[in-house]
């Protein structure tokens, strides 16, 4: 378990967090509130990775629908996943209210592109209601664009993830060393020596919150967290601004959100942790836009891509690096960090301070530990 360092060492702190995205900020601020001196080392800028490129929609569950999750994880675990992400979203709302960060409650839709997916959504709604989650089903396309059916999710939240991350760090006075890439971790007698670009630090513990870049820091993480691709296009409407609600379609692979300026953000995640080329992902999004949103101006497009971390079962992974018991990690969010960040940070810090069980998030599940 984590203990505070001895005072009087100017080159040391209690904890170094690697990664200044939302997850890193959530962990660092929680530790700081417990009285630990905490700093962040970031290879780029605050929220310069997946956090800064997020569409900013916090939803319950995973990309796939609930009936799919029940078939893959079993019903008790699927119910736990949805409940945890609902709790994470509630904590997010509490945090943005406390910090004064603007947010919006925005009911969203999961849209069916064919009859098979419509049947899956109907099965999902029945299961969701039985398990105590709020959702409704319609065979009417809420957008009027040729979709076959939809689930309405009433409690989703929109927030600027980068703004939230910066506000968290500022509120707790967390020191962030930007453009300070970490190269290696070396165990010492009482902690860890962190080797980074232009800086070395001795600390009691390290938290790796680097998501899709986990493979660069340790072979254990490389074997369990695959880098996946995501791409977002910002499309200009040819005429009136869009006013459509946030949506997912094609079994959660494609996601849509309207910006206040009327542009449509359209994103895609490459499933399975595979790194797909930007041109391929862009072609897929262009095909969706041409079919369902023909009024969009496809010649006037901004785009950005990012690497996300994907575990074999699609769930976040927490634990400590073998051989480095004071080096913890929180990785593998698969594009759903907004809903996971606060519950995962709480679980990880409880483990660091009190030895609490990681439960659903434990990396041991990927090593065949059936006791979880």
mmCIF file of C-alpha atoms in Angstrom:
data_model
loop_
_atom_site.group_PDB
_atom_site.id
_atom_site.type_symbol
_atom_site.label_atom_id
_atom_site.label_comp_id
_atom_site.label_asym_id
_atom_site.label_seq_id
_atom_site.Cartn_x
_atom_site.Cartn_y
_atom_site.Cartn_z
ATOM 1 C CA UNK A 1 0.000 0.000 0.000
ATOM 2 C CA UNK A 2 1.076 3.584 -0.616
ATOM 3 C CA UNK A 3 2.640 5.596 2.181
ATOM 4 C CA UNK A 4 3.876 9.173 2.232
ATOM 5 C CA UNK A 5 7.561 9.761 1.559
ATOM 6 C CA UNK A 6 9.980 11.114 4.142
ATOM 7 C CA UNK A 7 10.211 14.934 3.945
ATOM 8 C CA UNK A 8 13.225 16.917 2.896
ATOM 9 C CA UNK A 9 13.953 15.538 -0.595
ATOM 10 C CA UNK A 10 13.576 18.228 -3.235
ATOM 11 C CA UNK A 11 13.941 15.716 -6.095
ATOM 12 C CA UNK A 12 11.096 13.537 -4.895
ATOM 13 C CA UNK A 13 7.353 13.389 -4.460
ATOM 14 C CA UNK A 14 4.919 10.814 -3.181
ATOM 15 C CA UNK A 15 3.355 9.893 -6.521
ATOM 16 C CA UNK A 16 4.113 10.527 -10.165
ATOM 17 C CA UNK A 17 1.189 10.135 -12.545
ATOM 18 C CA UNK A 18 2.173 9.553 -16.165
ATOM 19 C CA UNK A 19 -0.402 11.073 -18.505
ATOM 20 C CA UNK A 20 -2.344 14.337 -18.197
ATOM 21 C CA UNK A 21 -5.628 13.201 -19.665
ATOM 22 C CA UNK A 22 -8.864 12.969 -17.695
ATOM 23 C CA UNK A 23 -7.885 9.663 -16.089
ATOM 24 C CA UNK A 24 -4.521 10.974 -14.938
ATOM 25 C CA UNK A 25 -6.131 14.136 -13.607
ATOM 26 C CA UNK A 26 -8.799 12.179 -11.721
ATOM 27 C CA UNK A 27 -6.197 9.969 -10.033
ATOM 28 C CA UNK A 28 -3.797 12.833 -9.249
ATOM 29 C CA UNK A 29 -6.456 15.053 -7.710
ATOM 30 C CA UNK A 30 -7.879 12.231 -5.607
ATOM 31 C CA UNK A 31 -4.411 11.442 -4.238
ATOM 32 C CA UNK A 32 -3.714 15.135 -3.594
ATOM 33 C CA UNK A 33 -6.923 15.417 -1.563
ATOM 34 C CA UNK A 34 -5.609 12.540 0.565
ATOM 35 C CA UNK A 35 -2.501 14.576 1.376
ATOM 36 C CA UNK A 36 -0.001 13.020 -1.025
ATOM 37 C CA UNK A 37 2.364 15.255 -2.970
ATOM 38 C CA UNK A 38 1.539 14.417 -6.574
ATOM 39 C CA UNK A 39 2.839 15.565 -9.942
ATOM 40 C CA UNK A 40 2.103 14.609 -13.529
ATOM 41 C CA UNK A 41 4.536 13.932 -16.354
ATOM 42 C CA UNK A 42 2.961 14.371 -19.797
ATOM 43 C CA UNK A 43 4.635 13.608 -23.133
ATOM 44 C CA UNK A 44 2.555 16.245 -24.928
ATOM 45 C CA UNK A 45 0.201 18.792 -23.396
ATOM 46 C CA UNK A 46 -2.605 18.587 -20.851
ATOM 47 C CA UNK A 47 -5.496 16.756 -22.549
ATOM 48 C CA UNK A 48 -3.337 16.489 -25.660
ATOM 49 C CA UNK A 49 -4.321 12.899 -26.415
ATOM 50 C CA UNK A 50 -7.638 11.058 -26.503
ATOM 51 C CA UNK A 51 -9.163 13.349 -23.847
ATOM 52 C CA UNK A 52 -8.703 16.433 -25.999
ATOM 53 C CA UNK A 53 -10.164 14.658 -29.027
ATOM 54 C CA UNK A 54 -13.188 13.247 -27.230
ATOM 55 C CA UNK A 55 -16.659 13.971 -28.572
ATOM 56 C CA UNK A 56 -17.538 14.780 -24.976
ATOM 57 C CA UNK A 57 -20.546 12.472 -24.531
ATOM 58 C CA UNK A 58 -20.779 10.417 -21.332
ATOM 59 C CA UNK A 59 -23.089 7.425 -21.763
ATOM 60 C CA UNK A 60 -23.832 4.277 -19.816
ATOM 61 C CA UNK A 61 -22.386 0.985 -20.918
ATOM 62 C CA UNK A 62 -20.118 0.196 -23.823
ATOM 63 C CA UNK A 63 -20.208 0.793 -27.563
ATOM 64 C CA UNK A 64 -22.203 -2.384 -28.201
ATOM 65 C CA UNK A 65 -25.830 -2.732 -27.170
ATOM 66 C CA UNK A 66 -26.974 -4.341 -23.919
ATOM 67 C CA UNK A 67 -28.153 -7.633 -25.429
ATOM 68 C CA UNK A 68 -24.714 -8.025 -26.996
ATOM 69 C CA UNK A 69 -23.067 -7.310 -23.641
ATOM 70 C CA UNK A 70 -25.252 -9.898 -21.906
ATOM 71 C CA UNK A 71 -24.246 -12.505 -24.499
ATOM 72 C CA UNK A 72 -20.535 -11.679 -24.155
ATOM 73 C CA UNK A 73 -20.102 -10.990 -20.421
ATOM 74 C CA UNK A 74 -23.117 -12.727 -18.913
ATOM 75 C CA UNK A 75 -26.017 -10.842 -17.411
ATOM 76 C CA UNK A 76 -24.617 -10.110 -13.927
ATOM 77 C CA UNK A 77 -21.408 -8.630 -15.322
ATOM 78 C CA UNK A 78 -23.227 -6.677 -18.043
ATOM 79 C CA UNK A 79 -25.502 -5.226 -15.361
ATOM 80 C CA UNK A 80 -22.440 -4.294 -13.295
ATOM 81 C CA UNK A 81 -20.784 -2.577 -16.285
ATOM 82 C CA UNK A 82 -23.860 -0.466 -16.985
ATOM 83 C CA UNK A 83 -24.264 0.396 -13.300
ATOM 84 C CA UNK A 84 -20.608 1.399 -12.931
ATOM 85 C CA UNK A 85 -20.702 3.672 -15.967
ATOM 86 C CA UNK A 86 -23.959 5.216 -14.745
ATOM 87 C CA UNK A 87 -22.194 5.884 -11.446
ATOM 88 C CA UNK A 88 -19.212 7.321 -13.276
ATOM 89 C CA UNK A 89 -21.449 9.657 -15.210
ATOM 90 C CA UNK A 90 -23.114 10.790 -11.966
ATOM 91 C CA UNK A 91 -19.702 11.525 -10.437
ATOM 92 C CA UNK A 92 -18.759 13.447 -13.568
ATOM 93 C CA UNK A 93 -21.851 15.635 -13.169
ATOM 94 C CA UNK A 94 -21.050 16.226 -9.494
ATOM 95 C CA UNK A 95 -17.510 17.243 -10.457
ATOM 96 C CA UNK A 96 -18.401 19.649 -13.259
ATOM 97 C CA UNK A 97 -20.982 21.306 -11.030
ATOM 98 C CA UNK A 98 -18.436 21.713 -8.242
ATOM 99 C CA UNK A 99 -15.844 23.146 -10.628
ATOM 100 C CA UNK A 100 -18.253 25.320 -12.590
ATOM 101 C CA UNK A 101 -17.498 23.594 -15.905
ATOM 102 C CA UNK A 102 -20.395 23.950 -18.386
ATOM 103 C CA UNK A 103 -22.237 20.753 -19.246
ATOM 104 C CA UNK A 104 -25.477 19.699 -20.855
ATOM 105 C CA UNK A 105 -27.862 16.824 -20.227
ATOM 106 C CA UNK A 106 -28.644 15.504 -23.683
ATOM 107 C CA UNK A 107 -30.764 12.412 -24.336
ATOM 108 C CA UNK A 108 -29.046 10.355 -27.024
ATOM 109 C CA UNK A 109 -30.041 7.598 -29.433
ATOM 110 C CA UNK A 110 -28.613 4.289 -30.546
ATOM 111 C CA UNK A 111 -29.726 3.898 -34.160
ATOM 112 C CA UNK A 112 -30.244 0.662 -36.091
ATOM 113 C CA UNK A 113 -28.919 0.551 -39.656
ATOM 114 C CA UNK A 114 -30.747 -2.694 -40.543
ATOM 115 C CA UNK A 115 -33.502 -5.027 -39.330
ATOM 116 C CA UNK A 116 -31.067 -7.305 -37.519
ATOM 117 C CA UNK A 117 -29.744 -4.431 -35.446
ATOM 118 C CA UNK A 118 -33.308 -3.240 -34.798
ATOM 119 C CA UNK A 119 -34.098 -6.646 -33.277
ATOM 120 C CA UNK A 120 -30.956 -6.392 -31.136
ATOM 121 C CA UNK A 121 -32.017 -2.974 -29.855
ATOM 122 C CA UNK A 122 -35.478 -4.227 -28.975
ATOM 123 C CA UNK A 123 -33.973 -7.134 -27.042
ATOM 124 C CA UNK A 124 -31.646 -4.670 -25.319
ATOM 125 C CA UNK A 125 -34.452 -2.407 -24.150
ATOM 126 C CA UNK A 126 -36.356 -5.314 -22.631
ATOM 127 C CA UNK A 127 -33.262 -6.453 -20.742
ATOM 128 C CA UNK A 128 -32.352 -2.912 -19.666
ATOM 129 C CA UNK A 129 -35.792 -2.321 -18.211
ATOM 130 C CA UNK A 130 -35.740 -5.633 -16.368
ATOM 131 C CA UNK A 131 -32.378 -4.706 -14.864
ATOM 132 C CA UNK A 132 -33.515 -1.274 -13.712
ATOM 133 C CA UNK A 133 -32.096 1.000 -16.438
ATOM 134 C CA UNK A 134 -34.082 3.703 -18.175
ATOM 135 C CA UNK A 135 -34.400 3.299 -21.952
ATOM 136 C CA UNK A 136 -37.158 3.331 -24.563
ATOM 137 C CA UNK A 137 -37.501 1.808 -28.027
ATOM 138 C CA UNK A 138 -39.058 3.112 -31.209
ATOM 139 C CA UNK A 139 -39.457 1.748 -34.728
ATOM 140 C CA UNK A 140 -39.716 5.345 -35.903
ATOM 141 C CA UNK A 141 -36.471 6.990 -36.977
ATOM 142 C CA UNK A 142 -36.059 9.992 -34.626
ATOM 143 C CA UNK A 143 -33.835 11.718 -37.191
ATOM 144 C CA UNK A 144 -35.946 10.958 -40.253
ATOM 145 C CA UNK A 145 -32.898 9.794 -42.202
ATOM 146 C CA UNK A 146 -33.661 6.164 -42.993
ATOM 147 C CA UNK A 147 -32.677 4.347 -39.815
ATOM 148 C CA UNK A 148 -34.729 1.265 -38.914
ATOM 149 C CA UNK A 149 -35.218 1.764 -35.165
ATOM 150 C CA UNK A 150 -33.717 3.491 -32.151
ATOM 151 C CA UNK A 151 -33.136 3.286 -28.410
ATOM 152 C CA UNK A 152 -33.507 6.549 -26.515
ATOM 153 C CA UNK A 153 -31.046 6.968 -23.639
ATOM 154 C CA UNK A 154 -32.443 9.788 -21.491
ATOM 155 C CA UNK A 155 -29.601 10.679 -19.112
ATOM 156 C CA UNK A 156 -26.473 11.180 -21.203
ATOM 157 C CA UNK A 157 -24.213 14.173 -20.591
ATOM 158 C CA UNK A 158 -22.156 16.426 -22.872
ATOM 159 C CA UNK A 159 -19.059 18.158 -21.511
ATOM 160 C CA UNK A 160 -15.780 19.497 -22.863
ATOM 161 C CA UNK A 161 -13.403 16.818 -21.580
ATOM 162 C CA UNK A 162 -10.286 18.951 -22.033
ATOM 163 C CA UNK A 163 -11.819 21.859 -20.119
ATOM 164 C CA UNK A 164 -12.862 19.502 -17.328
ATOM 165 C CA UNK A 165 -9.336 18.057 -17.124
ATOM 166 C CA UNK A 166 -7.716 21.475 -16.869
ATOM 167 C CA UNK A 167 -10.232 22.588 -14.235
ATOM 168 C CA UNK A 168 -9.548 19.490 -12.114
ATOM 169 C CA UNK A 169 -5.805 20.059 -12.171
ATOM 170 C CA UNK A 170 -6.132 23.756 -11.415
ATOM 171 C CA UNK A 171 -8.546 23.216 -8.531
ATOM 172 C CA UNK A 172 -6.073 20.973 -6.683
ATOM 173 C CA UNK A 173 -2.938 22.819 -7.784
ATOM 174 C CA UNK A 174 -1.422 19.738 -9.432
ATOM 175 C CA UNK A 175 1.970 20.370 -11.015
ATOM 176 C CA UNK A 176 2.115 19.135 -14.621
ATOM 177 C CA UNK A 177 5.387 18.829 -16.512
ATOM 178 C CA UNK A 178 4.395 18.943 -20.178
ATOM 179 C CA UNK A 179 6.549 17.641 -23.038
ATOM 180 C CA UNK A 180 8.182 15.293 -20.536
ATOM 181 C CA UNK A 181 7.985 11.809 -22.011
ATOM 182 C CA UNK A 182 8.711 8.967 -19.604
ATOM 183 C CA UNK A 183 11.269 6.481 -20.874
ATOM 184 C CA UNK A 184 11.732 3.990 -18.052
ATOM 185 C CA UNK A 185 10.850 3.045 -14.486
ATOM 186 C CA UNK A 186 13.523 1.663 -12.162
ATOM 187 C CA UNK A 187 12.774 0.181 -8.739
ATOM 188 C CA UNK A 188 14.641 1.593 -5.764
ATOM 189 C CA UNK A 189 14.805 0.373 -2.191
ATOM 190 C CA UNK A 190 11.781 2.409 -1.113
ATOM 191 C CA UNK A 191 10.090 3.407 -4.344
ATOM 192 C CA UNK A 192 10.650 4.057 -8.033
ATOM 193 C CA UNK A 193 13.072 6.110 -10.069
ATOM 194 C CA UNK A 194 11.277 7.690 -13.045
ATOM 195 C CA UNK A 195 13.434 8.490 -16.067
ATOM 196 C CA UNK A 196 11.871 11.081 -18.366
ATOM 197 C CA UNK A 197 12.839 13.620 -21.003
ATOM 198 C CA UNK A 198 14.842 16.327 -19.234
ATOM 199 C CA UNK A 199 13.848 15.143 -15.766
ATOM 200 C CA UNK A 200 14.333 12.317 -13.299
ATOM 201 C CA UNK A 201 12.208 11.859 -10.198
ATOM 202 C CA UNK A 202 12.325 9.560 -7.193
ATOM 203 C CA UNK A 203 8.873 8.777 -5.837
ATOM 204 C CA UNK A 204 7.035 6.303 -3.658
ATOM 205 C CA UNK A 205 4.672 5.184 -6.424
ATOM 206 C CA UNK A 206 3.824 5.714 -10.083
ATOM 207 C CA UNK A 207 0.476 5.563 -11.861
ATOM 208 C CA UNK A 208 0.516 4.939 -15.605
ATOM 209 C CA UNK A 209 -2.559 6.619 -17.095
ATOM 210 C CA UNK A 210 -1.431 6.505 -20.715
ATOM 211 C CA UNK A 211 -4.243 4.420 -22.251
ATOM 212 C CA UNK A 212 -3.338 3.617 -25.882
ATOM 213 C CA UNK A 213 0.361 4.254 -25.299
ATOM 214 C CA UNK A 214 0.672 1.677 -22.508
ATOM 215 C CA UNK A 215 2.546 -0.724 -24.784
ATOM 216 C CA UNK A 216 5.451 1.721 -24.990
ATOM 217 C CA UNK A 217 6.187 1.528 -21.259
ATOM 218 C CA UNK A 218 6.102 -2.150 -20.326
ATOM 219 C CA UNK A 219 5.870 -5.565 -22.055
ATOM 220 C CA UNK A 220 3.175 -6.718 -19.618
ATOM 221 C CA UNK A 221 0.917 -3.871 -20.734
ATOM 222 C CA UNK A 222 1.861 -4.357 -24.382
ATOM 223 C CA UNK A 223 0.538 -7.922 -24.216
ATOM 224 C CA UNK A 224 -2.824 -6.850 -22.798
ATOM 225 C CA UNK A 225 -3.624 -3.398 -24.185
ATOM 226 C CA UNK A 226 -3.689 -2.993 -27.940
ATOM 227 C CA UNK A 227 -3.584 0.418 -29.584
ATOM 228 C CA UNK A 228 -6.745 1.099 -31.571
ATOM 229 C CA UNK A 229 -7.625 3.836 -34.032
ATOM 230 C CA UNK A 230 -10.266 6.509 -33.863
ATOM 231 C CA UNK A 231 -11.042 9.261 -36.333
ATOM 232 C CA UNK A 232 -13.343 12.285 -36.051
ATOM 233 C CA UNK A 233 -14.601 14.480 -38.884
ATOM 234 C CA UNK A 234 -16.095 17.935 -38.366
ATOM 235 C CA UNK A 235 -18.557 18.443 -41.214
ATOM 236 C CA UNK A 236 -20.233 21.638 -42.380
ATOM 237 C CA UNK A 237 -23.953 21.437 -43.229
ATOM 238 C CA UNK A 238 -24.915 22.743 -46.656
ATOM 239 C CA UNK A 239 -27.708 24.957 -45.403
ATOM 240 C CA UNK A 240 -29.310 25.095 -41.953
ATOM 241 C CA UNK A 241 -27.218 24.056 -38.915
ATOM 242 C CA UNK A 242 -27.722 20.579 -37.501
ATOM 243 C CA UNK A 243 -29.816 20.201 -34.361
ATOM 244 C CA UNK A 244 -29.755 16.416 -34.073
ATOM 245 C CA UNK A 245 -29.103 14.807 -30.640
ATOM 246 C CA UNK A 246 -25.977 12.726 -29.942
ATOM 247 C CA UNK A 247 -26.245 9.317 -31.600
ATOM 248 C CA UNK A 248 -24.425 6.059 -32.170
ATOM 249 C CA UNK A 249 -25.042 3.725 -35.080
ATOM 250 C CA UNK A 250 -23.705 0.538 -36.637
ATOM 251 C CA UNK A 251 -23.567 -1.192 -33.235
ATOM 252 C CA UNK A 252 -21.775 1.709 -31.609
ATOM 253 C CA UNK A 253 -18.890 1.884 -34.084
ATOM 254 C CA UNK A 254 -19.951 5.286 -35.435
ATOM 255 C CA UNK A 255 -20.929 8.221 -33.213
ATOM 256 C CA UNK A 256 -22.402 11.628 -33.962
ATOM 257 C CA UNK A 257 -22.703 14.892 -32.110
ATOM 258 C CA UNK A 258 -23.764 18.391 -33.148
ATOM 259 C CA UNK A 259 -21.565 21.294 -32.062
ATOM 260 C CA UNK A 260 -23.044 24.636 -30.928
ATOM 261 C CA UNK A 261 -21.838 26.212 -34.189
ATOM 262 C CA UNK A 262 -23.972 23.783 -36.211
ATOM 263 C CA UNK A 263 -21.193 21.512 -37.428
ATOM 264 C CA UNK A 264 -21.639 17.762 -37.139
ATOM 265 C CA UNK A 265 -18.916 15.724 -35.465
ATOM 266 C CA UNK A 266 -18.820 12.209 -36.864
ATOM 267 C CA UNK A 267 -16.410 9.688 -35.389
ATOM 268 C CA UNK A 268 -15.493 6.052 -35.787
ATOM 269 C CA UNK A 269 -13.615 3.579 -33.616
ATOM 270 C CA UNK A 270 -11.750 0.652 -35.091
ATOM 271 C CA UNK A 271 -12.861 -2.420 -33.096
ATOM 272 C CA UNK A 272 -10.592 -5.117 -31.806
ATOM 273 C CA UNK A 273 -7.662 -2.893 -31.000
ATOM 274 C CA UNK A 274 -6.482 -2.810 -34.604
ATOM 275 C CA UNK A 275 -4.679 0.224 -35.976
ATOM 276 C CA UNK A 276 -6.477 1.164 -39.167
ATOM 277 C CA UNK A 277 -5.187 3.739 -41.591
ATOM 278 C CA UNK A 278 -6.761 7.177 -41.493
ATOM 279 C CA UNK A 279 -7.766 6.922 -45.143
ATOM 280 C CA UNK A 280 -9.740 3.715 -44.521
ATOM 281 C CA UNK A 281 -11.580 5.161 -41.524
ATOM 282 C CA UNK A 282 -12.278 8.361 -43.399
ATOM 283 C CA UNK A 283 -13.755 6.391 -46.315
ATOM 284 C CA UNK A 284 -16.088 4.567 -43.919
ATOM 285 C CA UNK A 285 -17.287 7.811 -42.364
ATOM 286 C CA UNK A 286 -17.717 9.426 -45.766
ATOM 287 C CA UNK A 287 -19.914 6.504 -46.848
ATOM 288 C CA UNK A 288 -22.114 6.949 -43.757
ATOM 289 C CA UNK A 289 -22.349 10.694 -44.332
ATOM 290 C CA UNK A 290 -23.264 10.263 -47.996
ATOM 291 C CA UNK A 291 -26.016 7.761 -47.192
ATOM 292 C CA UNK A 292 -27.681 9.378 -44.187
ATOM 293 C CA UNK A 293 -26.620 13.036 -44.314
ATOM 294 C CA UNK A 294 -26.442 14.014 -47.996
ATOM 295 C CA UNK A 295 -26.728 17.734 -47.178
ATOM 296 C CA UNK A 296 -23.287 17.733 -45.561
ATOM 297 C CA UNK A 297 -20.450 19.480 -47.342
ATOM 298 C CA UNK A 298 -17.866 16.719 -47.718
ATOM 299 C CA UNK A 299 -15.396 19.079 -49.389
ATOM 300 C CA UNK A 300 -15.050 21.241 -46.273
ATOM 301 C CA UNK A 301 -13.948 18.834 -43.557
ATOM 302 C CA UNK A 302 -11.680 19.108 -40.543
ATOM 303 C CA UNK A 303 -10.435 15.810 -39.153
ATOM 304 C CA UNK A 304 -8.313 14.479 -36.323
ATOM 305 C CA UNK A 305 -7.296 11.038 -35.157
ATOM 306 C CA UNK A 306 -6.037 9.522 -31.945
ATOM 307 C CA UNK A 307 -4.818 6.239 -30.503
ATOM 308 C CA UNK A 308 -6.997 4.587 -27.871
ATOM 309 C CA UNK A 309 -6.265 1.609 -25.645
ATOM 310 C CA UNK A 310 -8.318 -1.575 -26.071
ATOM 311 C CA UNK A 311 -8.199 -4.663 -23.856
ATOM 312 C CA UNK A 312 -9.240 -8.108 -25.166
ATOM 313 C CA UNK A 313 -12.581 -7.910 -23.368
ATOM 314 C CA UNK A 314 -13.143 -4.180 -23.905
ATOM 315 C CA UNK A 315 -13.052 -3.203 -20.214
ATOM 316 C CA UNK A 316 -10.599 -0.945 -18.366
ATOM 317 C CA UNK A 317 -7.626 -2.693 -16.798
ATOM 318 C CA UNK A 318 -6.129 -1.808 -13.401
ATOM 319 C CA UNK A 319 -3.295 -3.321 -11.419
ATOM 320 C CA UNK A 320 0.414 -3.028 -10.863
ATOM 321 C CA UNK A 321 3.285 -3.837 -13.186
ATOM 322 C CA UNK A 322 4.875 -7.236 -12.396
ATOM 323 C CA UNK A 323 8.271 -6.663 -10.850
ATOM 324 C CA UNK A 324 7.296 -3.092 -9.960
ATOM 325 C CA UNK A 325 4.702 -3.435 -7.188
ATOM 326 C CA UNK A 326 4.621 0.343 -6.664
ATOM 327 C CA UNK A 327 3.937 1.031 -10.348
ATOM 328 C CA UNK A 328 0.177 1.014 -10.880
ATOM 329 C CA UNK A 329 -1.723 1.389 -14.138
ATOM 330 C CA UNK A 330 -5.172 2.426 -15.333
ATOM 331 C CA UNK A 331 -5.468 1.779 -19.064
ATOM 332 C CA UNK A 332 -7.704 0.296 -21.769
ATOM 333 C CA UNK A 333 -10.696 2.639 -21.836
ATOM 334 C CA UNK A 334 -11.552 2.002 -25.484
ATOM 335 C CA UNK A 335 -12.999 5.446 -26.136
ATOM 336 C CA UNK A 336 -15.283 5.518 -23.057
ATOM 337 C CA UNK A 337 -13.073 7.374 -20.589
ATOM 338 C CA UNK A 338 -15.666 10.005 -19.691
ATOM 339 C CA UNK A 339 -17.967 7.405 -18.173
ATOM 340 C CA UNK A 340 -15.214 5.323 -16.572
ATOM 341 C CA UNK A 341 -12.709 7.889 -15.289
ATOM 342 C CA UNK A 342 -14.096 8.790 -11.874
ATOM 343 C CA UNK A 343 -15.172 5.310 -10.741
ATOM 344 C CA UNK A 344 -11.885 3.848 -11.975
ATOM 345 C CA UNK A 345 -9.849 6.548 -10.207
ATOM 346 C CA UNK A 346 -11.740 5.887 -6.983
ATOM 347 C CA UNK A 347 -11.139 2.137 -7.233
ATOM 348 C CA UNK A 348 -7.446 2.488 -8.047
ATOM 349 C CA UNK A 349 -6.700 4.960 -5.258
ATOM 350 C CA UNK A 350 -8.560 2.755 -2.767
ATOM 351 C CA UNK A 351 -6.302 -0.094 -3.834
ATOM 352 C CA UNK A 352 -3.178 2.039 -3.517
ATOM 353 C CA UNK A 353 -4.066 3.328 -0.049
ATOM 354 C CA UNK A 354 -6.019 0.498 1.524
ATOM 355 C CA UNK A 355 -5.388 -2.621 -0.551
ATOM 356 C CA UNK A 356 -8.988 -2.709 -1.798
ATOM 357 C CA UNK A 357 -9.901 -5.320 -4.390
ATOM 358 C CA UNK A 358 -10.032 -4.124 -7.987
ATOM 359 C CA UNK A 359 -12.916 -6.435 -8.868
ATOM 360 C CA UNK A 360 -14.193 -6.109 -12.433
ATOM 361 C CA UNK A 361 -11.221 -3.947 -13.414
ATOM 362 C CA UNK A 362 -8.461 -6.262 -12.229
ATOM 363 C CA UNK A 363 -5.863 -7.198 -14.846
ATOM 364 C CA UNK A 364 -5.921 -10.712 -13.389
ATOM 365 C CA UNK A 365 -9.119 -11.423 -15.310
ATOM 366 C CA UNK A 366 -7.068 -11.386 -18.519
ATOM 367 C CA UNK A 367 -4.700 -13.959 -17.054
ATOM 368 C CA UNK A 368 -7.474 -16.512 -16.563
ATOM 369 C CA UNK A 369 -8.306 -15.727 -12.923
ATOM 370 C CA UNK A 370 -11.919 -16.875 -12.604
ATOM 371 C CA UNK A 371 -12.233 -15.696 -8.997
ATOM 372 C CA UNK A 372 -13.014 -12.118 -10.061
#
